[in-house]
PDB file of C-alpha atoms in Angstrom:
ATOM      1  CA  MET A   1      83.268-160.985  75.095  1.00 92.00           C
ATOM      2  CA  LYS A   2      85.096-157.924  73.930  1.00 95.00           C
ATOM      3  CA  LEU A   3      85.198-156.523  70.403  1.00 96.00           C
ATOM      4  CA  ASN A   4      87.435-153.591  69.531  1.00 97.00           C
ATOM      5  CA  ILE A   5      85.698-151.314  67.068  1.00 97.00           C
ATOM      6  CA  ILE A   6      87.985-148.992  65.126  1.00 97.00           C
ATOM      7  CA  VAL A   7      86.375-146.084  63.292  1.00 96.00           C
ATOM      8  CA  ASP A   8      88.444-143.390  61.632  1.00 93.00           C
ATOM      9  CA  GLY A   9      91.509-144.288  63.700  1.00 92.00           C
ATOM     10  CA  ARG A  10      89.687-144.265  67.056  1.00 95.00           C
ATOM     11  CA  THR A  11      89.328-147.542  68.943  1.00 95.00           C
ATOM     12  CA  SER A  12      86.503-148.370  71.333  1.00 94.00           C
ATOM     13  CA  ALA A  13      86.325-151.629  73.259  1.00 94.00           C
ATOM     14  CA  PHE A  14      82.760-152.891  73.217  1.00 92.00           C
ATOM     15  CA  ASP A  15      81.653-155.517  75.745  1.00 94.00           C
ATOM     16  CA  VAL A  16      79.114-158.016  74.452  1.00 95.00           C
ATOM     17  CA  PRO A  17      77.477-160.229  77.080  1.00 95.00           C
ATOM     18  CA  ASP A  18      78.399-163.873  76.454  1.00 93.00           C
ATOM     19  CA  GLU A  19      74.769-164.976  76.718  1.00 95.00           C
ATOM     20  CA  LEU A  20      73.809-162.696  73.810  1.00 94.00           C
ATOM     21  CA  LEU A  21      75.836-164.929  71.494  1.00 91.00           C
ATOM     22  CA  THR A  22      73.367-167.748  72.177  1.00 92.00           C
ATOM     23  CA  ASP A  23      70.222-165.739  72.975  1.00 95.00           C
ATOM     24  CA  ALA A  24      70.332-163.925  69.627  1.00 96.00           C
ATOM     25  CA  GLN A  25      70.630-167.108  67.524  1.00 96.00           C
ATOM     26  CA  ASP A  26      67.203-166.531  65.893  1.00 97.00           C
ATOM     27  CA  PHE A  27      68.295-163.032  64.880  1.00 97.00           C
ATOM     28  CA  PHE A  28      71.581-164.395  63.487  1.00 97.00           C
ATOM     29  CA  ASP A  29      69.662-167.046  61.529  1.00 97.00           C
ATOM     30  CA  ARG A  30      67.386-164.392  59.962  1.00 97.00           C
ATOM     31  CA  LEU A  31      70.373-162.189  59.132  1.00 97.00           C
ATOM     32  CA  ASN A  32      72.178-165.141  57.515  1.00 97.00           C
ATOM     33  CA  ALA A  33      69.060-166.122  55.548  1.00 97.00           C
ATOM     34  CA  ASP A  34      68.878-162.572  54.208  1.00 97.00           C
ATOM     35  CA  MET A  35      72.560-162.631  53.205  1.00 97.00           C
ATOM     36  CA  ASP A  36      72.142-166.104  51.648  1.00 97.00           C
ATOM     37  CA  ARG A  37      70.108-164.393  48.902  1.00 97.00           C
ATOM     38  CA  GLY A  38      73.149-162.257  48.002  1.00 97.00           C
ATOM     39  CA  TYR A  39      74.147-158.804  49.143  1.00 96.00           C
ATOM     40  CA  GLN A  40      75.138-155.476  47.620  1.00 96.00           C
ATOM     41  CA  MET A  41      78.539-154.706  49.135  1.00 95.00           C
ATOM     42  CA  SER A  42      79.237-151.133  48.101  1.00 91.00           C
ATOM     43  CA  ARG A  43      79.585-151.348  44.277  1.00 93.00           C
ATOM     44  CA  ASP A  44      79.804-155.166  44.162  1.00 93.00           C
ATOM     45  CA  TRP A  45      76.970-157.689  44.186  1.00 96.00           C
ATOM     46  CA  VAL A  46      78.083-160.773  46.138  1.00 96.00           C
ATOM     47  CA  GLU A  47      76.050-163.918  45.404  1.00 97.00           C
ATOM     48  CA  LYS A  48      77.157-165.890  48.453  1.00 95.00           C
ATOM     49  CA  PRO A  49      78.957-163.805  51.061  1.00 97.00           C
ATOM     50  CA  ASN A  50      81.566-165.770  53.010  1.00 97.00           C
ATOM     51  CA  SER A  51      82.079-165.381  56.767  1.00 96.00           C
ATOM     52  CA  GLU A  52      84.459-162.451  56.405  1.00 97.00           C
ATOM     53  CA  GLN A  53      82.127-160.639  54.006  1.00 97.00           C
ATOM     54  CA  ARG A  54      79.196-161.247  56.353  1.00 97.00           C
ATOM     55  CA  CYS A  55      81.219-159.634  59.129  1.00 98.00           C
ATOM     56  CA  GLN A  56      82.086-156.704  56.844  1.00 97.00           C
ATOM     57  CA  ILE A  57      78.357-156.248  56.208  1.00 97.00           C
ATOM     58  CA  ALA A  58      77.670-156.374  59.954  1.00 98.00           C
ATOM     59  CA  ALA A  59      80.501-153.893  60.570  1.00 97.00           C
ATOM     60  CA  ASN A  60      78.902-151.522  58.073  1.00 96.00           C
ATOM     61  CA  LYS A  61      75.693-151.808  60.094  1.00 96.00           C
ATOM     62  CA  ILE A  62      77.746-151.009  63.215  1.00 97.00           C
ATOM     63  CA  LEU A  63      78.878-147.792  61.531  1.00 96.00           C
ATOM     64  CA  THR A  64      75.240-146.924  60.862  1.00 95.00           C
ATOM     65  CA  ALA A  65      74.369-147.773  64.474  1.00 96.00           C
ATOM     66  CA  ILE A  66      77.109-145.459  65.743  1.00 94.00           C
ATOM     67  CA  GLU A  67      75.960-142.631  63.452  1.00 94.00           C
ATOM     68  CA  THR A  68      72.322-143.023  64.537  1.00 96.00           C
ATOM     69  CA  ASP A  69      73.113-143.739  68.214  1.00 96.00           C
ATOM     70  CA  ASN A  70      71.363-147.133  67.978  1.00 97.00           C
ATOM     71  CA  GLU A  71      72.949-149.114  70.812  1.00 95.00           C
ATOM     72  CA  LYS A  72      70.722-152.170  70.269  1.00 96.00           C
ATOM     73  CA  LEU A  73      71.859-152.531  66.646  1.00 96.00           C
ATOM     74  CA  LEU A  74      75.468-151.955  67.720  1.00 96.00           C
ATOM     75  CA  MET A  75      75.179-154.726  70.318  1.00 96.00           C
ATOM     76  CA  LEU A  76      73.491-157.204  67.949  1.00 97.00           C
ATOM     77  CA  MET A  77      75.930-156.640  65.089  1.00 98.00           C
ATOM     78  CA  SER A  78      78.912-156.907  67.442  1.00 97.00           C
ATOM     79  CA  ALA A  79      77.506-160.174  68.792  1.00 97.00           C
ATOM     80  CA  TYR A  80      76.947-161.408  65.222  1.00 98.00           C
ATOM     81  CA  ILE A  81      80.592-160.744  64.330  1.00 98.00           C
ATOM     82  CA  LEU A  82      81.842-162.510  67.472  1.00 97.00           C
ATOM     83  CA  HIS A  83      79.512-165.440  66.739  1.00 96.00           C
ATOM     84  CA  THR A  84      80.344-165.694  63.025  1.00 96.00           C
ATOM     85  CA  MET A  85      84.126-165.468  63.327  1.00 95.00           C
ATOM     86  CA  PRO A  86      85.274-166.926  66.647  1.00 92.00           C
ATOM     87  CA  GLY A  87      88.629-165.469  67.572  1.00 94.00           C
ATOM     88  CA  VAL A  88      87.930-162.026  66.121  1.00 96.00           C
ATOM     89  CA  LYS A  89      89.581-159.284  68.146  1.00 96.00           C
ATOM     90  CA  SER A  90      88.835-156.091  66.229  1.00 97.00           C
ATOM     91  CA  VAL A  91      87.039-154.614  63.253  1.00 97.00           C
ATOM     92  CA  ASN A  92      88.567-151.632  61.503  1.00 97.00           C
ATOM     93  CA  ILE A  93      85.526-150.154  59.779  1.00 97.00           C
ATOM     94  CA  ASP A  94      86.107-148.365  56.492  1.00 95.00           C
ATOM     95  CA  VAL A  95      84.546-144.903  56.486  1.00 94.00           C
ATOM     96  CA  THR A  96      85.195-144.079  52.815  1.00 92.00           C
ATOM     97  CA  GLY A  97      82.080-145.866  51.596  1.00 89.00           C
ATOM     98  CA  ASP A  98      83.586-149.214  50.580  1.00 94.00           C
ATOM     99  CA  MET A  99      82.653-151.906  53.092  1.00 94.00           C
ATOM    100  CA  ASN A 100      84.971-154.309  51.232  1.00 95.00           C
ATOM    101  CA  GLU A 101      87.861-152.359  52.772  1.00 96.00           C
ATOM    102  CA  THR A 102      86.743-153.075  56.345  1.00 97.00           C
ATOM    103  CA  ASP A 103      89.366-155.193  58.100  1.00 97.00           C
ATOM    104  CA  ILE A 104      88.421-158.096  60.351  1.00 96.00           C
ATOM    105  CA  ILE A 105      91.350-158.616  62.723  1.00 96.00           C
ATOM    106  CA  MET A 106      91.662-162.026  64.318  1.00 95.00           C
ATOM    107  CA  GLU A 107      93.259-162.628  67.732  1.00 87.00           C
ATOM    108  CA  HIS A 108      96.220-164.515  66.271  1.00 75.00           C
ATOM    109  CA  GLU A 109      96.970-161.672  63.820  1.00 55.00           C
ATOM    110  CA  SER A 110      97.513-159.194  66.631  1.00 49.00           C
ATOM    111  CA  VAL A 111     100.113-161.285  68.466  1.00 48.00           C
ATOM    112  CA  LYS A 112     102.585-162.030  65.671  1.00 49.00           C
ATOM    113  CA  PRO A 113     106.206-162.276  66.812  1.00 49.00           C
ATOM    114  CA  LEU A 114     108.459-159.420  65.828  1.00 50.00           C
ATOM    115  CA  GLY A 115     111.151-161.676  64.467  1.00 49.00           C
ATOM    116  CA  PRO A 116     113.407-164.601  65.299  1.00 53.00           C
ATOM    117  CA  ILE A 117     114.671-164.953  68.828  1.00 51.00           C
ATOM    118  CA  PHE A 118     118.395-165.653  69.144  1.00 49.00           C
ATOM    119  CA  ASN A 119     119.896-167.269  72.234  1.00 46.00           C
TER     120      ASN A 119
END
């Protein structure tokens, strides 16, 4: 599966092997268990992160992976996002320090019609 990662206005298409979405289930379960205890999202403490917030947290880890050249973490977090929010097309990762501003862009959001069609 493909995930478009947008950082500071630059887009990179990242290919995640389909089998990783099932092979990494134990990792996803551990990550979810950790987030189930609450998570510090920038300045806000979130008791029970929802799916979008979990993906924002994972996207923040992607930013760290890019900065540290950690391809394994990049792959796992991309797979987590694709697994957690089926239909996700892109993540626009906030680089200002507020992970709450990271946008999760779903497939259907990117194909909105421009307006009514007249015959």
